[in-house]
Tab-separated table of C-alpha atoms (C1' of nucleotides) in Angstrom:
chain	number	residue	atom	x	y	z
A	1	MET	CA	20.866	3.414	20.170
A	2	ARG	CA	20.294	-0.252	20.862
A	3	TYR	CA	17.206	-2.248	19.675
A	4	HIS	CA	15.337	-5.467	20.272
A	5	ARG	CA	13.488	-7.802	18.026
A	6	GLY	CA	10.431	-6.115	18.785
A	7	ASP	CA	11.544	-2.428	18.012
A	8	ILE	CA	12.771	-3.751	14.480
A	9	VAL	CA	9.651	-5.530	13.683
A	10	GLU	CA	7.250	-2.352	14.644
A	11	ARG	CA	9.682	-0.058	12.615
A	12	ALA	CA	9.355	-2.889	9.746
A	13	ILE	CA	5.889	-2.647	9.713
A	14	GLU	CA	6.035	1.087	9.356
A	15	VAL	CA	8.350	0.738	6.506
A	16	LEU	CA	5.966	-1.676	4.731
A	17	ASP	CA	3.061	0.502	4.925
A	18	GLN	CA	4.908	3.583	3.699
A	19	TYR	CA	6.958	2.142	0.894
A	20	GLY	CA	5.601	-1.111	0.095
A	21	LEU	CA	6.829	-4.754	0.383
A	22	ALA	CA	9.262	-4.302	-2.501
A	23	ASP	CA	10.872	-1.503	-0.693
A	24	LEU	CA	11.186	-3.369	2.647
A	25	THR	CA	14.896	-3.871	2.345
A	26	MET	CA	17.228	-4.664	5.117
A	27	ARG	CA	19.402	-1.833	3.995
A	28	ARG	CA	16.332	0.536	4.143
A	29	LEU	CA	15.270	-0.699	7.573
A	30	GLY	CA	18.576	-0.204	8.598
A	31	SER	CA	18.831	3.405	7.477
A	32	GLU	CA	15.330	3.963	8.971
A	33	LEU	CA	16.512	2.749	12.226
A	34	GLY	CA	19.701	4.789	11.986
A	35	VAL	CA	21.829	1.549	11.981
A	36	GLN	CA	23.827	-0.276	9.391
A	37	PRO	CA	22.084	-3.259	7.683
A	38	SER	CA	24.668	-5.711	9.136
A	39	ALA	CA	23.372	-4.853	12.647
A	40	LEU	CA	20.092	-6.358	11.733
A	41	TYR	CA	21.583	-9.738	11.587
A	42	HIS	CA	22.517	-9.688	15.000
A	43	HIS	CA	18.485	-9.887	15.950
A	44	PHE	CA	17.351	-12.127	12.879
A	45	ALA	CA	19.024	-14.975	11.106
A	46	ASN	CA	18.182	-13.731	7.704
A	47	LYS	CA	15.770	-11.337	5.949
A	48	GLN	CA	13.092	-14.539	5.504
A	49	SER	CA	13.033	-15.044	9.308
A	50	LEU	CA	12.640	-11.153	9.658
A	51	LEU	CA	9.692	-11.245	7.463
A	52	GLY	CA	7.970	-14.181	9.492
A	53	ALA	CA	8.122	-12.149	12.496
A	54	VAL	CA	6.571	-8.936	10.738
A	55	ALA	CA	3.742	-11.245	9.492
A	56	ASP	CA	3.155	-12.766	12.572
A	57	GLU	CA	2.873	-9.412	14.618
A	58	LEU	CA	0.664	-8.078	11.948
A	59	LEU	CA	-1.807	-10.874	12.274
A	60	ALA	CA	-1.591	-11.011	16.010
A	61	ARG	CA	-2.536	-7.173	16.426
A	62	GLY	CA	-5.634	-7.843	14.630
A	63	LEU	CA	-6.624	-10.716	16.761
A	64	ARG	CA	-9.276	-9.977	19.275
A	65	PRO	CA	-10.188	-12.404	22.395
A	66	PRO	CA	-12.314	-15.181	21.452
A	67	VAL	CA	-15.805	-14.172	21.306
A	68	GLU	CA	-18.768	-16.094	22.965
A	69	GLY	CA	-21.104	-18.068	20.975
A	70	PRO	CA	-21.459	-21.017	18.472
A	71	TRP	CA	-18.310	-22.215	17.009
A	72	ASP	CA	-19.274	-21.277	13.529
A	73	ASP	CA	-19.420	-17.653	14.636
A	74	GLN	CA	-16.062	-17.913	16.404
A	75	VAL	CA	-14.423	-18.976	13.271
A	76	GLN	CA	-16.229	-16.245	11.012
A	77	ALA	CA	-14.703	-13.730	13.462
A	78	VAL	CA	-11.043	-15.029	13.525
A	79	CYS	CA	-11.072	-15.111	9.731
A	80	VAL	CA	-12.764	-11.506	9.567
A	81	GLN	CA	-10.223	-10.392	11.818
A	82	LEU	CA	-7.129	-11.932	9.968
A	83	ARG	CA	-8.456	-10.428	6.716
A	84	ASP	CA	-8.808	-6.967	8.400
A	85	ALA	CA	-5.306	-7.166	9.671
A	86	MET	CA	-3.995	-8.003	6.434
A	87	LEU	CA	-6.076	-5.023	4.708
A	88	ALA	CA	-4.923	-2.527	7.258
A	89	TRP	CA	-1.325	-2.276	5.880
A	90	ARG	CA	0.005	-1.728	2.475
A	91	ASP	CA	1.051	-5.027	0.978
A	92	GLY	CA	-0.093	-6.879	4.273
A	93	ALA	CA	-1.698	-9.762	2.626
A	94	GLU	CA	1.054	-10.263	-0.207
A	95	LEU	CA	3.466	-10.250	2.774
A	96	VAL	CA	1.474	-12.849	4.573
A	97	ALA	CA	0.725	-15.005	1.677
A	98	THR	CA	4.636	-14.995	0.520
A	99	VAL	CA	5.782	-15.895	3.973
A	100	HIS	CA	3.203	-18.453	4.691
A	101	ALA	CA	3.855	-20.092	1.189
A	102	PHE	CA	7.484	-20.869	2.693
A	103	GLY	CA	6.240	-22.360	5.935
A	104	LEU	CA	7.008	-19.577	7.996
A	105	GLY	CA	4.574	-17.126	10.221
A	106	ALA	CA	1.013	-17.092	11.188
A	107	ARG	CA	1.253	-19.306	14.320
A	108	ALA	CA	-0.801	-17.177	16.441
A	109	ALA	CA	-3.411	-17.177	13.229
A	110	TYR	CA	-3.134	-20.998	13.386
A	111	ASP	CA	-3.673	-21.106	17.091
A	112	ALA	CA	-6.515	-18.950	16.939
A	113	MET	CA	-8.433	-20.883	14.518
A	114	VAL	CA	-7.790	-24.312	16.341
A	115	GLY	CA	-9.306	-22.713	19.282
A	116	ALA	CA	-12.336	-21.488	17.420
A	117	LEU	CA	-12.747	-25.237	16.149
A	118	ALA	CA	-12.171	-26.754	19.715
A	119	ASP	CA	-15.519	-26.947	20.733
A	120	SER	CA	-17.152	-27.640	17.129
A	121	GLY	CA	-17.855	-31.202	17.796
A	122	LEU	CA	-15.612	-32.036	14.784
A	123	PRO	CA	-13.391	-35.011	15.198
A	124	ASP	CA	-10.028	-34.129	16.946
A	125	GLN	CA	-7.836	-35.297	13.950
A	126	MET	CA	-9.918	-33.347	11.615
A	127	VAL	CA	-9.277	-29.858	13.645
A	128	PRO	CA	-6.040	-29.324	12.200
A	129	THR	CA	-7.062	-29.754	8.502
A	130	ALA	CA	-9.803	-27.481	8.787
A	131	ALA	CA	-7.875	-24.970	10.501
A	132	ARG	CA	-5.167	-25.066	7.779
A	133	ALA	CA	-7.850	-25.026	4.989
A	134	LEU	CA	-9.459	-21.779	6.686
A	135	LEU	CA	-6.298	-20.035	6.703
A	136	HIS	CA	-5.280	-21.046	2.830
A	137	LEU	CA	-8.590	-19.881	1.902
A	138	VAL	CA	-8.519	-16.581	3.985
A	139	PHE	CA	-4.805	-15.642	3.211
A	140	GLY	CA	-5.244	-16.649	-0.656
A	141	HIS	CA	-8.515	-14.632	-0.893
A	142	THR	CA	-7.094	-11.427	0.811
A	143	ALA	CA	-4.061	-11.407	-1.269
A	144	GLU	CA	-5.917	-11.500	-4.358
A	145	GLU	CA	-8.320	-8.871	-2.933
A	146	GLN	CA	-5.802	-6.440	-1.837
A	147	THR	CA	-3.802	-6.761	-5.118
A	148	GLN	CA	-6.975	-5.775	-6.883
A	149	LEU	CA	-7.840	-2.950	-4.456
A	150	GLN	CA	-4.236	-1.476	-4.825
A	151	ALA	CA	-4.289	-1.851	-8.538
A	152	SER	CA	-7.824	-0.208	-8.933
A	153	SER	CA	-6.644	2.532	-6.624
A	154	VAL	CA	-3.654	3.402	-8.892
A	155	GLY	CA	-5.930	3.919	-11.871
A	156	ALA	CA	-6.882	0.549	-13.446
A	157	ILE	CA	-10.511	-0.345	-13.884
A	158	ASP	CA	-12.275	-2.333	-11.329
A	159	LEU	CA	-14.975	-4.781	-12.673
A	160	ALA	CA	-15.138	-6.630	-9.545
A	161	PRO	CA	-16.653	-4.565	-6.758
A	162	SER	CA	-18.274	-7.809	-4.824
A	163	GLU	CA	-14.559	-8.737	-3.686
A	164	SER	CA	-15.768	-8.508	-0.149
A	165	SER	CA	-18.740	-10.588	-0.371
A	166	ASP	CA	-16.905	-12.978	-2.545
A	167	PHE	CA	-14.894	-13.550	0.702
A	168	THR	CA	-17.860	-14.074	2.849
A	169	ASP	CA	-19.166	-16.551	0.381
A	170	SER	CA	-16.114	-18.638	-0.050
A	171	LEU	CA	-15.906	-18.823	3.971
A	172	ALA	CA	-19.694	-19.782	3.871
A	173	LEU	CA	-18.949	-22.661	1.306
A	174	LEU	CA	-16.041	-24.149	3.552
A	175	LEU	CA	-18.162	-23.853	6.822
A	176	ASP	CA	-20.612	-25.714	5.161
A	177	GLY	CA	-18.294	-28.488	4.416
A	178	ILE	CA	-16.964	-28.534	8.076
A	179	ARG	CA	-20.772	-28.854	9.156
A	180	VAL	CA	-21.207	-31.977	7.509
A	181	ARG	CA	-18.419	-33.457	9.368
A	182	VAL	CA	-19.603	-32.274	13.057
A	183	SER	CA	-20.830	-35.074	14.658
A	184	PRO	CA	-24.692	-34.984	15.361
A	185	GLY	CA	-24.579	-34.838	19.254
A	186	ALA	CA	-22.405	-31.678	19.100
A	187	PRO	CA	-23.613	-28.089	19.808
A	188	ARG	CA	-24.747	-27.155	16.068
A	189	ARG	CA	-26.773	-24.265	17.077
A	190	ARG	CA	-27.522	-22.919	13.692
A	191	ALA	CA	-28.547	-24.183	10.263
A	192	ALA	CA	-26.303	-23.629	7.333
A	193	PRO	CA	-26.954	-20.305	5.667
A	194	ARG	CA	-27.828	-20.330	1.838
A	195	ALA	CA	-26.092	-18.603	-0.632
A	196	ALA	CA	-26.809	-14.744	-0.982
A	197	PRO	CA	-29.520	-14.154	-3.745
A	198	PRO	CA	-28.434	-12.884	-6.846
A	199	ARG	CA	-28.658	-9.164	-7.236
B	1	MET	CA	19.892	-17.326	-32.338
B	2	ARG	CA	16.619	-16.043	-32.146
B	3	TYR	CA	13.807	-16.955	-29.403
B	4	HIS	CA	10.615	-16.456	-28.623
B	5	ARG	CA	8.318	-16.450	-25.657
B	6	GLY	CA	7.954	-20.128	-25.526
B	7	ASP	CA	11.559	-20.969	-25.875
B	8	ILE	CA	12.315	-18.625	-23.061
B	9	VAL	CA	9.441	-19.924	-20.632
B	10	GLU	CA	10.747	-23.432	-21.512
B	11	ARG	CA	14.339	-22.726	-20.582
B	12	ALA	CA	13.047	-20.862	-17.344
B	13	ILE	CA	11.198	-23.935	-16.215
B	14	GLU	CA	14.710	-26.065	-16.648
B	15	VAL	CA	16.218	-23.505	-14.689
B	16	LEU	CA	13.870	-23.238	-12.132
B	17	ASP	CA	14.013	-27.418	-11.540
B	18	GLN	CA	17.721	-27.469	-11.598
B	19	TYR	CA	18.676	-24.258	-9.446
B	20	GLY	CA	15.377	-23.360	-7.644
B	21	LEU	CA	13.512	-20.142	-7.486
B	22	ALA	CA	16.130	-17.752	-5.944
B	23	ASP	CA	18.222	-18.786	-8.576
B	24	LEU	CA	15.926	-17.932	-11.576
B	25	THR	CA	17.048	-14.662	-12.185
B	26	MET	CA	16.980	-12.455	-15.550
B	27	ARG	CA	20.681	-12.338	-15.571
B	28	ARG	CA	21.115	-16.461	-15.157
B	29	LEU	CA	18.239	-17.150	-17.556
B	30	GLY	CA	20.010	-14.978	-20.214
B	31	SER	CA	23.372	-16.761	-19.781
B	32	GLU	CA	21.824	-19.987	-20.017
B	33	LEU	CA	20.207	-18.919	-23.462
B	34	GLY	CA	23.442	-17.573	-24.511
B	35	VAL	CA	22.049	-14.002	-24.452
B	36	GLN	CA	22.237	-10.802	-22.607
B	37	PRO	CA	19.769	-10.186	-19.966
B	38	SER	CA	18.390	-7.213	-21.561
B	39	ALA	CA	17.387	-9.459	-24.509
B	40	LEU	CA	14.757	-10.965	-22.325
B	41	TYR	CA	12.809	-7.604	-22.145
B	42	HIS	CA	11.948	-7.796	-25.834
B	43	HIS	CA	10.069	-10.590	-24.972
B	44	PHE	CA	8.601	-9.640	-21.495
B	45	ALA	CA	7.451	-6.534	-19.789
B	46	ASN	CA	9.552	-7.215	-16.633
B	47	LYS	CA	10.465	-10.211	-14.145
B	48	GLN	CA	6.841	-10.549	-12.655
B	49	SER	CA	5.317	-11.283	-15.907
B	50	LEU	CA	7.797	-13.762	-17.224
B	51	LEU	CA	7.139	-15.632	-13.808
B	52	GLY	CA	3.539	-15.620	-14.759
B	53	ALA	CA	3.996	-17.160	-17.925
B	54	VAL	CA	6.352	-19.939	-16.468
B	55	ALA	CA	3.559	-20.458	-13.744
B	56	ASP	CA	0.982	-20.810	-16.414
B	57	GLU	CA	2.834	-22.976	-18.698
B	58	LEU	CA	3.845	-25.280	-15.688
B	59	LEU	CA	0.101	-25.838	-14.678
B	60	ALA	CA	-1.141	-26.120	-18.209
B	61	ARG	CA	1.279	-28.843	-18.926
B	62	GLY	CA	-0.174	-30.777	-16.029
B	63	LEU	CA	-3.767	-30.551	-17.109
B	64	ARG	CA	-5.171	-33.433	-18.915
B	65	PRO	CA	-8.485	-33.589	-21.110
B	66	PRO	CA	-11.755	-33.591	-18.726
B	67	VAL	CA	-12.827	-36.960	-17.644
B	68	GLU	CA	-16.279	-38.489	-18.157
B	69	GLY	CA	-18.147	-38.842	-14.930
B	70	PRO	CA	-19.691	-37.029	-12.115
B	71	TRP	CA	-18.713	-33.359	-11.516
B	72	ASP	CA	-17.177	-33.790	-8.180
B	73	ASP	CA	-14.813	-36.713	-9.768
B	74	GLN	CA	-13.870	-33.964	-12.429
B	75	VAL	CA	-13.180	-31.438	-9.721
B	76	GLN	CA	-11.165	-33.618	-7.833
B	77	ALA	CA	-9.404	-34.880	-10.811
B	78	VAL	CA	-8.243	-30.877	-11.653
B	79	CYS	CA	-7.277	-30.553	-8.237
B	80	VAL	CA	-4.914	-33.554	-8.043
B	81	GLN	CA	-3.448	-32.631	-11.602
B	82	LEU	CA	-2.441	-29.138	-10.458
B	83	ARG	CA	-0.808	-30.385	-7.275
B	84	ASP	CA	0.889	-33.066	-9.125
B	85	ALA	CA	2.063	-30.343	-11.612
B	86	MET	CA	3.506	-28.202	-9.046
B	87	LEU	CA	5.254	-30.955	-7.216
B	88	ALA	CA	6.755	-32.035	-10.233
B	89	TRP	CA	9.133	-29.135	-10.429
B	90	ARG	CA	11.499	-27.731	-7.802
B	91	ASP	CA	9.736	-24.929	-6.039
B	92	GLY	CA	6.888	-25.334	-8.180
B	93	ALA	CA	4.449	-24.503	-5.859
B	94	GLU	CA	6.042	-21.649	-4.427
B	95	LEU	CA	6.368	-19.971	-7.655
B	96	VAL	CA	2.666	-20.605	-8.355
B	97	ALA	CA	1.532	-19.484	-4.839
B	98	THR	CA	3.941	-16.251	-5.223
B	99	VAL	CA	2.558	-15.387	-8.587
B	100	HIS	CA	-0.788	-16.117	-7.689
B	101	ALA	CA	-0.839	-14.126	-4.604
B	102	PHE	CA	0.211	-10.943	-7.167
B	103	GLY	CA	-2.876	-11.644	-9.251
B	104	LEU	CA	-0.958	-13.271	-12.085
B	105	GLY	CA	-0.992	-16.655	-13.642
B	106	ALA	CA	-3.133	-19.881	-13.283
B	107	ARG	CA	-5.475	-18.963	-16.174
B	108	ALA	CA	-5.631	-22.223	-17.566
B	109	ALA	CA	-6.109	-23.500	-14.037
B	110	TYR	CA	-9.201	-21.339	-13.463
B	111	ASP	CA	-10.637	-22.364	-16.653
B	112	ALA	CA	-10.302	-26.061	-16.085
B	113	MET	CA	-11.898	-25.426	-12.559
B	114	VAL	CA	-14.929	-23.616	-13.833
B	115	GLY	CA	-15.384	-26.203	-16.552
B	116	ALA	CA	-15.352	-28.940	-14.101
B	117	LEU	CA	-18.068	-27.226	-11.833
B	118	ALA	CA	-19.963	-26.084	-14.919
B	119	ASP	CA	-22.296	-29.039	-14.601
B	120	SER	CA	-22.477	-29.217	-10.969
B	121	GLY	CA	-25.959	-27.734	-10.222
B	122	LEU	CA	-24.368	-25.122	-8.548
B	123	PRO	CA	-26.071	-21.627	-8.971
B	124	ASP	CA	-24.098	-19.871	-11.812
B	125	GLN	CA	-23.198	-16.849	-9.797
B	126	MET	CA	-21.362	-19.233	-7.248
B	127	VAL	CA	-19.228	-21.051	-9.606
B	128	PRO	CA	-16.421	-18.277	-10.168
B	129	THR	CA	-16.666	-18.132	-6.152
B	130	ALA	CA	-15.936	-22.003	-5.717
B	131	ALA	CA	-13.381	-22.051	-8.310
B	132	ARG	CA	-11.421	-19.409	-6.589
B	133	ALA	CA	-11.726	-21.201	-3.336
B	134	LEU	CA	-10.633	-24.503	-4.727
B	135	LEU	CA	-7.629	-22.953	-6.192
B	136	HIS	CA	-6.671	-20.980	-3.248
B	137	LEU	CA	-6.911	-24.236	-1.123
B	138	VAL	CA	-4.870	-26.610	-3.666
B	139	PHE	CA	-2.140	-23.724	-4.382
B	140	GLY	CA	-1.759	-22.893	-0.668
B	141	HIS	CA	-1.748	-26.334	0.499
B	142	THR	CA	0.732	-27.716	-2.241
B	143	ALA	CA	3.217	-24.814	-1.453
B	144	GLU	CA	3.090	-25.735	2.245
B	145	GLU	CA	3.574	-29.313	1.440
B	146	GLN	CA	6.378	-28.757	-1.029
B	147	THR	CA	8.550	-26.697	1.578
B	148	GLN	CA	8.095	-29.440	4.008
B	149	LEU	CA	8.987	-32.042	1.473
B	150	GLN	CA	12.046	-30.028	0.326
B	151	ALA	CA	13.019	-29.209	4.086
B	152	SER	CA	12.839	-32.884	5.103
B	153	SER	CA	14.705	-33.935	2.042
B	154	VAL	CA	17.666	-31.512	3.285
B	155	GLY	CA	18.127	-33.204	6.287
B	156	ALA	CA	15.287	-31.925	8.646
B	157	ILE	CA	13.179	-34.127	10.723
B	158	ASP	CA	9.585	-34.768	9.554
B	159	LEU	CA	6.946	-35.524	11.731
B	160	ALA	CA	4.184	-34.985	9.203
B	161	PRO	CA	4.072	-38.010	7.085
B	162	SER	CA	0.304	-37.741	6.153
B	163	GLU	CA	0.623	-34.326	4.136
B	164	SER	CA	-0.965	-35.781	0.984
B	165	SER	CA	-3.926	-37.320	3.029
B	166	ASP	CA	-4.461	-34.051	4.396
B	167	PHE	CA	-4.637	-32.617	0.793
B	168	THR	CA	-7.447	-35.159	0.004
B	169	ASP	CA	-9.033	-34.387	3.440
B	170	SER	CA	-9.160	-30.714	2.894
B	171	LEU	CA	-10.676	-30.744	-0.486
B	172	ALA	CA	-13.236	-33.215	0.536
B	173	LEU	CA	-14.342	-30.571	3.253
B	174	LEU	CA	-14.617	-27.782	0.499
B	175	LEU	CA	-16.415	-30.216	-1.637
B	176	ASP	CA	-19.141	-31.147	0.843
B	177	GLY	CA	-19.514	-27.402	1.058
B	178	ILE	CA	-20.176	-27.053	-2.329
B	179	ARG	CA	-22.587	-30.296	-2.662
B	180	VAL	CA	-24.576	-28.112	-0.008
B	181	ARG	CA	-25.322	-25.449	-2.394
B	182	VAL	CA	-26.102	-27.797	-5.453
B	183	SER	CA	-29.911	-27.482	-6.215
B	184	PRO	CA	-31.639	-30.798	-5.457
B	185	GLY	CA	-32.829	-31.405	-8.999
B	186	ALA	CA	-29.127	-31.474	-10.358
B	187	PRO	CA	-26.967	-34.567	-10.874
B	188	ARG	CA	-25.549	-35.139	-7.496
B	189	ARG	CA	-24.872	-38.625	-8.136
B	190	ARG	CA	-22.760	-39.681	-4.995
B	191	ALA	CA	-23.356	-39.188	-1.361
B	192	ALA	CA	-20.532	-37.045	0.594
B	193	PRO	CA	-17.688	-39.509	1.500
B	194	ARG	CA	-16.910	-39.708	5.160
B	195	ALA	CA	-13.630	-38.470	6.946
B	196	ALA	CA	-10.701	-40.847	6.853
B	197	PRO	CA	-10.829	-43.200	10.201
B	198	PRO	CA	-8.240	-42.392	12.515
B	199	ARG	CA	-5.112	-44.482	12.082
C	1	DA	C1'	25.380	-7.851	23.778
C	2	DC	C1'	25.057	-4.776	19.953
C	3	DC	C1'	27.016	-2.188	16.179
C	4	DT	C1'	30.403	-0.249	12.577
C	5	DG	C1'	32.757	-0.352	7.963
C	6	DA	C1'	34.075	-2.486	4.315
C	7	DA	C1'	33.751	-5.599	1.169
C	8	DC	C1'	31.679	-9.844	-1.731
C	9	DA	C1'	28.890	-11.420	-5.228
C	10	DC	C1'	25.346	-10.098	-7.070
C	11	DC	C1'	20.432	-8.241	-8.565
C	12	DG	C1'	16.161	-5.857	-12.205
C	13	DT	C1'	15.933	-2.459	-15.592
C	14	DT	C1'	16.918	1.081	-19.086
C	15	DC	C1'	18.682	2.654	-23.376
C	16	DA	C1'	21.352	3.963	-27.252
C	17	DA	C1'	23.263	1.439	-30.893
C	18	DG	C1'	23.864	-2.474	-33.871
C	19	DT	C1'	21.952	-6.392	-37.651
D	1	DA	C1'	12.129	-7.639	-34.898
D	2	DC	C1'	15.895	-9.130	-32.080
D	3	DC	C1'	19.808	-8.392	-29.522
D	4	DT	C1'	24.459	-6.187	-27.477
D	5	DG	C1'	27.204	-3.511	-24.127
D	6	DA	C1'	27.273	-0.217	-20.817
D	7	DA	C1'	25.396	1.675	-17.191
D	8	DC	C1'	22.550	2.965	-12.969
D	9	DA	C1'	20.772	2.348	-9.044
D	10	DC	C1'	20.183	-0.953	-6.041
D	11	DC	C1'	20.319	-5.772	-3.505
D	12	DG	C1'	21.321	-9.839	0.993
D	13	DT	C1'	24.728	-11.335	3.679
D	14	DT	C1'	29.515	-12.044	6.046
D	15	DC	C1'	33.251	-10.607	8.957
D	16	DA	C1'	36.974	-8.459	11.354
D	17	DA	C1'	37.210	-4.977	14.363
D	18	DG	C1'	35.118	-1.876	17.904
D	19	DT	C1'	32.464	-0.563	22.732
DNA sequence: ACCTGAACACCGTTCAAGT
DNA sequence: ACCTGAACACCGTTCAAGT
């Protein structure tokens, strides 16, 4: 049977979800497809770029069309969608964080973030900076969150039940910083929310 | 000859700097120490935890004693020190980012960040959140920066000469967000700086 | 264009045994 | 306490050859 890049990426996501990142090897993926490992090198230059494509696909699947509304709601929506997309697969966040640390993947995620920031009133030259900062926060936080989730599901003690509210709080911190840079004439439709009250 | 954890970590940093993260293997490190690879398992449970210790040491070496002055200068100083510590070694940032994504390492870095935030006037329950957000930004950004630096030093084209000013700008964004949460009575000694003017 | 088969040069980790 | 020697069960990648 003959495959294309898309088929291989799709199967790679299934292997990732079933066996984890450590067992997503070229040999295992090959045998899962009923193909020699060397056949994969006809579609991808190396494992690194295959993983990049997997990360891209995984994130792109989670992104919804832009919502109507204020820019900060849009940014928040993109961040939540990216987080959910990673948490939906075993080791999804670790994969994205690793691949992103090596400068690959997450193209669609970056574009979505830039799109959401486009009509914020943020100075043009700050938009890429803000988008990158948001992505680092989302990827970094979700990777940490997922390792803890998976560790505690394997039997360890969990002392941090508020991981997902921590995600929202971190995001709010950075969003407030972005609002400060938004020029006064721009559509700043809502006030900065306060921190969640102590429980 | 007999070694302790510290000796092994120290030699691991040298191997990292000379040969890169991909060649920092248990076998290579063993032979570099004149020892069987299996001997390393007497000091570390596995490669993962050895890498965690290496990341910790690498960051701890870059941290200076806290400076006197406003909290935001202290936070900025810690972030710059961490970035410099990672950039000082080949693949230093990739190592830290990878290890941190798996929930290990960076203990000293976290403590330093919390220390710098302690007298900011930020509500106590927000301090860990802000510290984690800052670390994700610093680690994520520096990893991206270092891959680009090393890629361009190998011969690729570099279209982004302003990577280090991007670091400062991202940080300023998040610091502004933190300032918003600082209670009015606290020592907020300086106004939020503006974004760098377009060049 | 896509794949096989075989090989090359490695890995991390375990474990009985030594000193 | 620290290390050796040998083994186990794998890796990513290359490359001539096939269809």
